[in-house]
């Protein structure tokens, strides 16, 4: 397991170092060097803002090879609810399940089937730990990581509970092993709507390993299902062994207000990682008291706005609301997850404390940190404070910080270069070479 | 190392700006989260007091390796009876200020609770100077 696995990658052939991602990153994890965006692993929280902001689609989400599922005899796929929101209204849940079986999965489970158990576990924990109020939901892995990196003093407020996909995986493994299936024959795959859930599987927080064996990106699976739907357009629908009915509350869980509307007291639902940062700032300052529960999601409109979703998020929500109204016959016999409730609640706690990943301190030594801060203050007096990003850092403040940490040079600032050239302390050639280091030599070559 | 901030009386929307800035600074200096919280809470209360009662004020923050001293000085009505103002629940805030959720009479008590040394000097009709010292290793 990697300490901080990140699925977000920059494609060097497509990236031109345009700074869109750099200025929107909520943890200032991105710098431009040699005409390329580079992401600092220690600061990245996998929220996907960089991917969403990229005008050239140079940022992508790495995924496991799909054929890996065939290494297993029992091939379980766990679905996020928003998957169904990607399709037009006339594509039924049964059709989607049938396609998943057709492409090789032997068992299909929706993560939201565990929602009732998760809600109970949450209530139980809140009752047993009243002093940890306000409770911060652990639903969104990007938010858990944001708290680790930027608000470590709030870590004890995060509910230390496994989420729907984990519970579904624990359930599947328990069920099949009880039936006599060898553990190495069971492969459990999660279809992810975002990069953060991949990080949660590859380098889980508060656990030494995930119960999930592999991850499939939602956009990839969407294409595969669409392809199958086209191929099987005129074929009769094969029977689907699983239940395809979900209660409206279960469907709503991954949407905004899904958690907040379920619990008692003052519950807030906040989506969008910058909005979340604002609220956490207030909580940390004790400006907001009397809050009981915080549902915090990194993406606008929660998972319907996930980085790997294909449909417009408003249309996704509309499609899911349609599903909530479905009067499809509930086949409770087909869903035996509730029978494992006691086991899942008992095994649904994180085993370890969530560790801080603070990136704020300038130095471990207080006096050294003070000296660096004095230096930053002095540097800030000469920088233009326009946050243009032309130095390759997202703001003048971050450039100043990088300079005192020995990670950048003050003369990367184009404003400083102009001043130095004016006073004949730098030649135009030297200035150009500095810019080439930030933007790459090829950017300055004349087109033929 | 010194930092200073200005506070405008009556502008509740900006109460908390100085405490947020000071929090950022203390985080960078690797001060423990519990100490940061005390400093930030005490300063926030002081900021709200200036906004709610005074015309304007200035915050000066002096950081040394072992402690932080926060001085909040305002031009305002002053406090006629400081011991009375220090009592929990005592408030002279107007109905309008209370309606906004401020003025519960916990400002000065919270400042005392969240600093190691609190000193208040006030002159009626002129203004108030609050000095708070918090040690990093209590």
Coordinates of C-alpha atoms in Angstrom, one line a residue:
Chain A
X1 CA 0.0 0.0 0.0
X2 CA 1.3 3.4 -0.9
X3 CA 1.1 6.0 1.9
X4 CA -0.7 8.6 -0.2
X5 CA -1.8 7.0 -3.5
X6 CA -3.3 9.5 -5.8
X7 CA -5.2 8.5 -9.0
X8 CA -5.1 12.0 -10.4
X9 CA -2.3 12.2 -13.0
X10 CA -1.1 14.8 -15.4
X11 CA -0.6 13.8 -19.0
X12 CA 2.7 15.4 -20.0
X13 CA 1.8 15.4 -23.7
X14 CA -1.4 17.4 -23.2
X15 CA -0.6 19.7 -20.3
X16 CA 0.7 23.2 -21.3
X17 CA 1.0 24.5 -17.7
X18 CA -1.9 26.9 -18.1
X19 CA -2.4 27.5 -14.3
X20 CA -6.2 26.8 -14.2
X21 CA -5.7 23.8 -11.9
X22 CA -3.1 25.6 -9.8
X23 CA -5.2 28.5 -8.9
X24 CA -8.2 26.3 -7.9
X25 CA -6.5 23.7 -5.9
X26 CA -7.8 23.9 -2.3
X27 CA -4.5 22.9 -0.7
X28 CA -2.1 24.8 -3.1
X29 CA -0.7 21.4 -4.0
X30 CA 0.1 22.4 -7.7
X31 CA 3.1 24.2 -9.2
X32 CA 4.0 24.7 -12.8
X33 CA 7.6 23.6 -13.8
X34 CA 9.0 23.1 -17.3
X35 CA 5.6 23.9 -18.7
X36 CA 3.9 21.1 -16.7
X37 CA 1.6 21.0 -13.7
X38 CA 3.0 18.9 -11.0
X39 CA 1.0 17.8 -8.0
X40 CA 2.6 17.6 -4.5
X41 CA 1.6 14.2 -3.1
X42 CA 1.8 15.3 0.5
X43 CA -0.8 18.1 0.0
X44 CA -3.2 16.5 -2.6
X45 CA -6.5 15.5 -1.1
X46 CA -7.8 13.8 -4.3
X47 CA -10.8 16.2 -4.7
X48 CA -10.4 16.5 -8.5
X49 CA -10.8 20.2 -8.7
X50 CA -7.7 20.2 -11.0
X51 CA -9.3 17.7 -13.4
X52 CA -12.6 19.7 -13.5
X53 CA -10.8 23.0 -14.1
X54 CA -8.5 21.7 -16.9
X55 CA -9.5 23.2 -20.2
X56 CA -7.4 20.7 -22.1
X57 CA -8.4 17.6 -20.2
X58 CA -4.7 17.0 -19.4
X59 CA -5.6 15.5 -16.0
X60 CA -6.9 12.0 -15.9
X61 CA -7.8 9.4 -13.4
X62 CA -5.6 6.2 -13.5
X63 CA -7.6 2.9 -13.2
X64 CA -7.0 -0.8 -12.8
X65 CA -7.1 -3.0 -15.8
X66 CA -10.6 -4.3 -16.3
X67 CA -9.6 -7.8 -17.3
X68 CA -8.3 -8.2 -13.7
X69 CA -11.8 -9.2 -12.7
X70 CA -11.3 -12.5 -14.6
X71 CA -8.6 -13.5 -12.1
X72 CA -11.5 -14.4 -9.8
X73 CA -14.3 -17.0 -9.9
X74 CA -16.7 -14.8 -7.9
X75 CA -16.6 -11.3 -9.5
X76 CA -18.6 -8.9 -7.4
X77 CA -19.2 -5.3 -8.5
X78 CA -20.3 -2.6 -6.1
X79 CA -22.1 0.3 -7.6
X80 CA -22.5 3.9 -6.5
X81 CA -26.1 5.2 -6.8
X82 CA -25.1 8.0 -9.2
X83 CA -24.2 5.3 -11.9
X84 CA -27.9 5.1 -12.6
X85 CA -28.2 8.8 -13.0
X86 CA -25.9 8.7 -16.0
X87 CA -28.4 7.0 -18.2
X88 CA -31.5 8.3 -20.0
X89 CA -34.8 7.6 -18.3
X90 CA -35.8 4.8 -20.7
X91 CA -32.8 2.7 -19.6
X92 CA -34.1 0.6 -16.7
X93 CA -32.2 -0.6 -13.6
X94 CA -32.8 -4.2 -14.8
X95 CA -31.1 -3.5 -18.1
X96 CA -28.0 -2.0 -16.4
X97 CA -27.8 -5.0 -14.0
X98 CA -28.1 -7.3 -17.0
X99 CA -25.3 -5.6 -18.8
X100 CA -23.0 -5.9 -15.8
X101 CA -23.6 -9.6 -15.7
X102 CA -23.1 -9.8 -19.5
X103 CA -19.6 -8.2 -19.2
X104 CA -18.5 -10.7 -16.6
X105 CA -19.7 -9.9 -13.1
X106 CA -21.3 -12.7 -11.2
X107 CA -22.8 -10.5 -8.5
X108 CA -24.0 -7.0 -8.5
X109 CA -24.5 -5.0 -5.2
X110 CA -25.4 -1.4 -4.8
X111 CA -23.4 0.4 -2.0
X112 CA -26.6 2.2 -1.0
X113 CA -28.1 -1.1 0.1
X114 CA -26.1 -0.8 3.3
X115 CA -27.4 2.7 3.9
X116 CA -29.8 1.7 6.7
X117 CA -27.0 -0.1 8.6
X118 CA -24.7 2.9 8.1
X119 CA -27.3 5.3 9.4
X120 CA -27.8 3.1 12.5
X121 CA -24.1 2.8 13.1
X122 CA -23.8 6.6 12.8
X123 CA -26.6 7.1 15.3
X124 CA -25.1 4.6 17.7
X125 CA -21.7 6.3 17.5
X126 CA -23.2 9.8 18.1
X127 CA -25.1 8.6 21.1
X128 CA -22.0 6.9 22.6
X129 CA -19.7 9.9 22.0
X130 CA -21.7 13.1 22.6
X131 CA -18.5 15.0 23.4
X132 CA -17.2 14.7 19.8
X133 CA -19.9 17.0 18.5
X134 CA -20.1 18.5 15.9
X135 CA -19.8 15.2 14.1
X136 CA -18.2 15.3 10.7
X137 CA -19.3 12.7 8.2
X138 CA -16.6 10.4 6.9
X139 CA -18.6 9.8 3.7
X140 CA -16.4 11.8 1.3
X141 CA -12.8 10.7 1.2
X142 CA -11.6 14.0 -0.2
X143 CA -13.1 15.8 2.9
X144 CA -11.5 13.4 5.3
X145 CA -8.2 14.1 3.6
X146 CA -8.9 17.9 3.6
X147 CA -9.3 17.8 7.4
X148 CA -6.1 15.8 7.7
X149 CA -4.1 18.3 5.7
X150 CA -5.7 21.6 6.6
X151 CA -7.8 21.2 9.8
X152 CA -6.0 18.5 11.8
X153 CA -7.5 19.9 15.0
X154 CA -10.9 18.7 13.9
X155 CA -9.9 15.1 13.2
X156 CA -11.5 13.8 16.4
X157 CA -14.9 15.1 15.1
X158 CA -14.9 12.8 12.0
X159 CA -17.1 9.7 12.5
X160 CA -14.7 6.8 12.5
X161 CA -17.0 4.6 10.4
X162 CA -16.5 2.6 7.3
X163 CA -18.7 3.8 4.4
X164 CA -21.3 2.1 2.2
X165 CA -18.8 0.6 -0.3
X166 CA -16.7 -0.9 2.5
X167 CA -19.7 -2.4 4.3
X168 CA -21.0 -3.9 1.0
X169 CA -17.5 -5.5 0.4
X170 CA -17.4 -6.9 4.0
X171 CA -20.9 -8.3 3.5
X172 CA -20.0 -10.0 0.1
X173 CA -16.8 -11.5 1.4
X174 CA -18.6 -12.9 4.5
X175 CA -21.5 -14.3 2.6
X176 CA -19.4 -16.1 0.0
X177 CA -16.8 -17.5 2.4
X178 CA -19.7 -18.8 4.5
X179 CA -20.9 -20.6 1.4
X180 CA -17.6 -22.3 1.2
X181 CA -15.9 -20.2 -1.5
X182 CA -12.1 -19.9 -1.1
X183 CA -11.2 -16.3 -0.2
X184 CA -8.8 -16.0 -3.2
X185 CA -11.6 -16.8 -5.5
X186 CA -13.6 -13.7 -4.5
X187 CA -12.8 -10.4 -6.3
X188 CA -14.6 -7.3 -5.2
X189 CA -14.6 -4.3 -7.5
X190 CA -16.0 -0.8 -6.8
X191 CA -17.2 1.5 -9.6
X192 CA -16.0 4.9 -8.6
X193 CA -17.5 8.3 -9.4
X194 CA -14.4 10.2 -8.4
X195 CA -10.6 10.0 -7.7
X196 CA -11.1 10.3 -4.0
X197 CA -12.8 7.0 -3.6
X198 CA -9.9 5.4 -5.5
X199 CA -7.5 6.9 -2.9
X200 CA -9.8 5.5 -0.2
X201 CA -9.4 2.0 -1.7
X202 CA -5.7 2.2 -2.5
X203 CA -4.5 4.0 0.6
X204 CA -7.3 3.9 3.1
X205 CA -7.3 6.2 6.1
X206 CA -7.8 4.6 9.6
X207 CA -7.4 1.1 8.1
X208 CA -4.3 -0.9 7.0
X209 CA -6.1 -2.3 3.9
X210 CA -9.3 -1.9 2.1
X211 CA -11.9 -4.7 1.7
X212 CA -12.1 -3.8 -2.0
X213 CA -9.8 -5.5 -4.5
X214 CA -10.0 -3.2 -7.4
X215 CA -11.6 0.0 -8.8
X216 CA -13.3 0.6 -12.1
X217 CA -13.8 4.2 -13.3
X218 CA -17.4 5.2 -13.7
X219 CA -16.9 6.8 -17.1
X220 CA -15.2 3.6 -18.4
X221 CA -18.0 1.4 -17.2
X222 CA -20.6 3.8 -18.5
X223 CA -19.2 3.4 -22.0
X224 CA -19.1 -0.4 -21.6
X225 CA -22.8 -0.5 -20.5
X226 CA -23.8 1.8 -23.3
X227 CA -22.1 -0.4 -25.8
X228 CA -23.9 -3.4 -24.5
X229 CA -27.2 -1.7 -24.5
X230 CA -26.7 -0.9 -28.2
X231 CA -25.7 -4.5 -29.0
X232 CA -28.6 -6.0 -27.1
X233 CA -31.2 -3.5 -28.2
X234 CA -33.4 -6.1 -29.8
X235 CA -32.6 -9.1 -27.5
X236 CA -35.0 -10.1 -24.7
X237 CA -33.9 -8.9 -21.2
X238 CA -32.3 -11.8 -19.3
X239 CA -33.5 -12.3 -15.8
X240 CA -31.5 -10.5 -13.1
X241 CA -30.9 -12.4 -9.9
X242 CA -30.5 -9.3 -7.6
X243 CA -33.0 -6.9 -6.3
X244 CA -33.0 -3.7 -8.3
X245 CA -35.2 -1.7 -6.0
X246 CA -33.8 0.9 -3.6
X247 CA -35.8 3.0 -1.2
X248 CA -35.9 6.7 -1.8
X249 CA -33.8 7.3 1.4
X250 CA -31.1 5.0 0.2
X251 CA -31.0 6.6 -3.3
X252 CA -30.8 10.1 -1.6
X253 CA -27.9 9.1 0.7
X254 CA -25.1 10.1 -1.8
X255 CA -26.9 13.3 -2.9
X256 CA -26.7 16.6 -1.0
X257 CA -28.9 16.5 2.2
X258 CA -29.0 12.7 2.0
X259 CA -27.2 12.3 5.3
X260 CA -28.2 15.7 6.9
X261 CA -31.9 15.0 6.5
X262 CA -31.6 11.7 8.3
X263 CA -30.3 12.8 11.7
X264 CA -31.7 14.8 14.6
X265 CA -30.5 18.1 15.7
X266 CA -28.8 20.9 13.8
X267 CA -27.5 19.2 10.6
X268 CA -25.8 21.0 7.8
X269 CA -25.2 19.8 4.3
X270 CA -22.4 21.5 2.5
X271 CA -21.0 20.7 -0.9
X272 CA -18.2 22.1 -3.0
X273 CA -14.7 21.8 -1.4
X274 CA -14.2 25.6 -1.1
X275 CA -17.5 26.0 0.7
X276 CA -16.5 23.1 3.0
X277 CA -13.2 24.8 3.8
X278 CA -15.1 28.0 4.7
X279 CA -17.3 26.1 7.2
X280 CA -14.5 24.1 8.7
X281 CA -12.7 27.4 9.2
X282 CA -15.6 28.7 11.2
X283 CA -16.0 25.4 13.2
X284 CA -12.3 25.6 14.0
X285 CA -12.6 29.2 15.3
X286 CA -15.6 28.3 17.5
X287 CA -17.6 30.8 15.5
X288 CA -20.3 28.2 14.9
X289 CA -21.6 26.4 18.0
X290 CA -24.5 24.1 18.5
X291 CA -24.0 22.1 15.2
X292 CA -24.6 18.4 15.6
X293 CA -23.8 17.0 12.2
X294 CA -21.9 18.1 9.2
X295 CA -22.5 16.4 5.9
X296 CA -19.5 17.6 3.8
X297 CA -18.9 16.7 0.2
X298 CA -16.1 17.9 -2.1
X299 CA -18.1 18.0 -5.3
X300 CA -20.8 20.4 -6.2
X301 CA -24.1 18.6 -5.7
X302 CA -22.2 15.8 -4.0
X303 CA -21.5 12.6 -6.0
X304 CA -23.7 13.6 -8.9
X305 CA -20.9 16.1 -9.6
X306 CA -18.1 13.5 -9.2
X307 CA -15.0 13.9 -11.4
X308 CA -15.7 10.7 -13.3
X309 CA -19.4 11.2 -14.0
X310 CA -20.4 11.8 -17.6
X311 CA -23.9 13.2 -17.3
X312 CA -24.7 16.8 -16.4
X313 CA -25.1 16.8 -12.6
X314 CA -28.6 18.4 -12.7
X315 CA -29.8 15.7 -15.1
X316 CA -28.3 13.0 -12.9
X317 CA -30.3 14.3 -9.9
X318 CA -33.4 14.4 -12.0
X319 CA -32.9 10.8 -13.2
X320 CA -32.3 9.6 -9.6
X321 CA -35.4 11.4 -8.4
X322 CA -37.4 9.5 -11.1
X323 CA -35.9 6.3 -9.6
X324 CA -37.1 7.3 -6.2
X325 CA -40.7 7.4 -7.5
X326 CA -40.5 4.0 -9.1
X327 CA -43.1 1.6 -7.8
X328 CA -41.0 -1.3 -8.8
X329 CA -41.9 -4.3 -6.7
X330 CA -39.5 -4.5 -3.7
X331 CA -38.1 -8.0 -3.5
X332 CA -36.8 -8.0 0.1
X333 CA -35.9 -11.7 -0.3
X334 CA -33.3 -10.8 -2.8
X335 CA -31.5 -8.4 -0.4
X336 CA -30.1 -10.2 2.6
X337 CA -27.7 -7.5 3.7
X338 CA -30.0 -6.5 6.6
X339 CA -29.6 -10.0 8.0
X340 CA -25.9 -9.2 8.6
X341 CA -26.7 -5.9 10.4
X342 CA -25.1 -6.9 13.7
X343 CA -22.0 -8.2 12.1
X344 CA -21.6 -5.1 9.9
X345 CA -22.1 -2.6 12.7
X346 CA -19.6 -4.5 14.9
X347 CA -17.1 -4.5 12.0
X348 CA -17.9 -1.1 10.6
X349 CA -15.6 1.0 12.8
X350 CA -12.2 2.2 11.6
X351 CA -9.5 0.3 13.4
X352 CA -7.0 3.2 13.7
X353 CA -7.2 6.9 14.5
X354 CA -7.1 9.2 11.5
X355 CA -3.6 10.7 11.5
X356 CA -2.9 14.4 10.8
X357 CA -1.1 15.3 7.6
X358 CA -0.5 18.9 8.4
X359 CA 1.4 20.9 5.7
X360 CA 1.2 24.4 7.3
X361 CA 4.2 24.5 9.5
X362 CA 7.2 26.3 8.1
X363 CA 9.6 24.4 10.4
X364 CA 9.5 21.9 13.3
X365 CA 11.6 24.3 15.3
X366 CA 9.7 27.4 16.5
X367 CA 12.6 29.9 16.2
X368 CA 13.4 28.7 12.7
X369 CA 9.7 28.9 11.7
X370 CA 9.6 32.4 13.0
X371 CA 12.7 33.4 11.0
X372 CA 11.1 32.0 7.9
X373 CA 7.9 33.8 8.6
X374 CA 9.8 37.1 9.0
X375 CA 11.4 36.4 5.7
X376 CA 8.1 35.7 4.0
X377 CA 6.8 39.0 5.4
X378 CA 9.8 40.9 3.9
X379 CA 9.4 39.1 0.6
X380 CA 5.7 40.0 0.5
X381 CA 6.6 43.6 0.6
X382 CA 8.4 43.4 -2.7
X383 CA 6.1 41.0 -4.6
X384 CA 3.3 42.6 -6.6
X385 CA 0.4 40.8 -4.8
X386 CA -1.5 40.2 -8.1
X387 CA -1.3 36.4 -7.9
X388 CA -0.8 36.0 -11.6
X389 CA 0.7 32.6 -11.4
X390 CA 3.4 33.4 -14.0
X391 CA 6.1 32.3 -11.5
X392 CA 4.6 28.8 -11.5
X393 CA 3.1 29.2 -8.0
X394 CA -0.6 29.9 -7.3
X395 CA -0.1 33.2 -5.4
X396 CA 2.6 35.6 -4.3
X397 CA 2.2 34.3 -0.8
X398 CA 2.9 30.7 -1.9
X399 CA 5.9 31.8 -4.0
X400 CA 7.3 33.6 -0.9
X401 CA 6.7 30.4 1.1
X402 CA 8.4 28.3 -1.5
X403 CA 11.4 30.7 -1.6
X404 CA 12.0 30.5 2.2
X405 CA 11.6 26.7 2.0
X406 CA 14.3 26.6 -0.8
X407 CA 11.9 25.3 -3.4
X408 CA 11.8 28.4 -5.6
X409 CA 13.7 31.5 -6.5
X410 CA 12.4 35.0 -6.0
X411 CA 13.5 36.0 -9.5
X412 CA 10.9 33.5 -10.9
X413 CA 8.5 36.4 -10.4
X414 CA 8.2 38.3 -13.8
X415 CA 7.5 41.5 -11.9
X416 CA 10.8 41.1 -10.1
X417 CA 12.5 40.4 -13.4
X418 CA 11.3 43.7 -14.8
X419 CA 12.6 45.5 -11.8
X420 CA 16.0 43.8 -12.1
X421 CA 16.2 44.4 -15.8
X422 CA 15.3 48.1 -15.3
X423 CA 18.2 48.5 -12.9
X424 CA 20.5 46.5 -15.3
X425 CA 20.9 43.8 -12.6
X426 CA 19.5 41.2 -15.0
X427 CA 19.8 40.8 -18.8
X428 CA 16.8 40.0 -21.1
X429 CA 18.5 36.7 -21.8
X430 CA 18.7 35.7 -18.2
X431 CA 15.0 36.7 -17.7
X432 CA 14.0 34.5 -20.6
X433 CA 15.9 31.6 -19.3
X434 CA 14.1 31.9 -16.0
X435 CA 10.7 31.9 -17.8
X436 CA 11.8 28.9 -19.8
X437 CA 12.3 27.0 -16.6
X438 CA 8.7 27.7 -15.6
X439 CA 7.0 27.4 -18.9
X440 CA 9.3 25.0 -20.8
X441 CA 11.7 25.9 -23.6
X442 CA 9.4 24.9 -26.4
X443 CA 6.8 27.6 -25.3
X444 CA 9.3 30.3 -26.4
X445 CA 10.3 28.8 -29.8
X446 CA 9.0 30.8 -32.7
X447 CA 6.5 28.9 -34.9
X448 CA 7.9 27.9 -38.3
Chain B
X1 CA 7.4 39.5 15.2
X2 CA 4.4 41.8 14.9
X3 CA 1.2 41.8 12.9
X4 CA -1.5 44.4 12.9
X5 CA -5.1 44.5 11.7
X6 CA -7.8 47.2 11.7
X7 CA -11.4 46.7 12.8
X8 CA -14.3 48.8 11.7
X9 CA -17.1 49.4 14.2
X10 CA -20.5 48.1 13.2
X11 CA -19.2 45.8 10.4
X12 CA -20.2 42.4 11.8
X13 CA -19.5 40.7 8.5
X14 CA -15.8 41.3 9.0
X15 CA -15.6 40.2 12.6
X16 CA -13.3 37.2 12.7
X17 CA -10.9 38.3 9.9
X18 CA -8.0 39.1 12.3
X19 CA -8.5 35.9 14.3
X20 CA -8.5 33.8 11.0
X21 CA -5.3 35.5 9.9
X22 CA -3.7 34.9 13.3
X23 CA -4.7 31.3 13.2
X24 CA -3.0 30.9 9.8
X25 CA 0.2 32.4 11.2
X26 CA 0.2 30.2 14.4
X27 CA -0.4 27.0 12.3
X28 CA 2.7 27.8 10.2
X29 CA 4.7 28.2 13.4
X30 CA 3.7 24.7 14.5
X31 CA 1.9 26.0 17.6
X32 CA -0.3 23.2 19.2
X33 CA -3.9 23.1 18.1
X34 CA -5.3 23.6 21.6
X35 CA -3.2 26.8 22.1
X36 CA -4.2 28.1 18.7
X37 CA -7.8 27.6 19.6
X38 CA -7.5 29.6 22.8
X39 CA -5.8 32.5 21.0
X40 CA -8.3 32.5 18.2
X41 CA -11.4 32.3 20.4
X42 CA -10.1 35.1 22.7
X43 CA -9.3 37.3 19.7
X44 CA -12.6 36.7 18.0
X45 CA -14.5 37.7 21.1
X46 CA -12.4 40.9 21.3
X47 CA -13.0 41.6 17.6
X48 CA -16.8 41.2 18.1
X49 CA -16.7 43.6 21.1
X50 CA -15.0 46.3 19.0
X51 CA -17.5 45.8 16.2
X52 CA -20.5 45.8 18.5
X53 CA -19.5 48.6 20.8
X54 CA -16.8 50.9 19.4
X55 CA -16.2 53.1 16.4
X56 CA -13.0 51.4 15.3
X57 CA -10.1 49.5 16.7
X58 CA -6.7 48.1 16.0
X59 CA -5.3 44.7 16.8
X60 CA -1.6 44.2 17.4
X61 CA -0.2 40.7 17.6
X62 CA 3.3 40.2 19.0
X63 CA 4.7 36.7 18.7
X64 CA 7.8 35.5 20.6
X65 CA 9.1 32.0 20.9
X66 CA 7.3 31.4 24.3
X67 CA 4.1 33.4 24.0
X68 CA 1.8 35.6 22.0
X69 CA 0.5 38.9 23.2
X70 CA -2.6 40.3 21.5
X71 CA -3.5 44.0 22.1
X72 CA -6.9 45.2 21.0
X73 CA -7.3 49.0 21.3
X74 CA -10.5 50.8 20.3
X75 CA -12.0 54.3 20.1
X76 CA -15.3 53.9 21.7
X77 CA -17.6 54.5 24.7
X78 CA -15.3 52.7 27.2
X79 CA -16.3 50.4 30.0
X80 CA -17.5 52.3 33.2
X81 CA -17.5 49.3 35.5
X82 CA -14.9 46.6 34.4
X83 CA -15.7 44.1 37.2
X84 CA -19.4 44.2 36.3
X85 CA -18.6 43.8 32.6
X86 CA -16.4 40.7 33.5
X87 CA -19.5 38.9 34.9
X88 CA -20.9 36.1 32.7
X89 CA -24.1 37.1 31.1
X90 CA -23.7 40.8 31.7
X91 CA -24.2 42.7 28.4
X92 CA -24.8 46.3 27.3
X93 CA -25.3 45.2 23.7
X94 CA -28.3 46.8 21.9
X95 CA -31.3 44.8 20.9
X96 CA -30.2 45.0 17.3
X97 CA -26.8 43.5 18.1
X98 CA -28.4 40.7 20.1
X99 CA -30.8 39.9 17.3
X100 CA -27.7 39.2 15.1
X101 CA -26.7 36.5 17.6
X102 CA -24.0 38.6 19.4
X103 CA -24.0 40.3 22.8
X104 CA -24.7 37.3 25.1
X105 CA -22.4 38.7 27.8
X106 CA -19.8 36.0 27.4
X107 CA -17.2 38.1 25.5
X108 CA -14.9 39.2 28.4
X109 CA -15.4 36.0 30.4
X110 CA -14.4 34.0 27.3
X111 CA -11.3 36.2 26.8
X112 CA -10.3 35.6 30.4
X113 CA -10.8 31.9 30.1
X114 CA -8.8 31.6 26.9
X115 CA -5.8 33.7 27.8
X116 CA -3.1 33.3 30.6
X117 CA -3.1 37.0 31.4
X118 CA -5.8 39.5 30.7
X119 CA -5.5 43.2 31.3
X120 CA -8.2 45.8 30.5
X121 CA -7.7 49.5 30.6
X122 CA -10.7 51.7 29.8
X123 CA -11.6 55.4 29.8
X124 CA -15.3 56.3 29.5
X125 CA -15.9 58.3 26.4
X126 CA -12.5 57.5 24.9
X127 CA -12.0 53.8 24.5
X128 CA -10.8 50.4 25.8
X129 CA -7.5 48.6 25.6
X130 CA -7.5 44.9 26.1
X131 CA -4.2 43.0 26.4
X132 CA -4.1 39.2 26.4
X133 CA -1.1 37.0 26.8
X134 CA -1.1 33.3 26.0
X135 CA 1.9 31.0 26.6
X136 CA 2.7 28.3 24.1
X137 CA 3.8 25.8 26.7
X138 CA 1.4 26.3 29.6

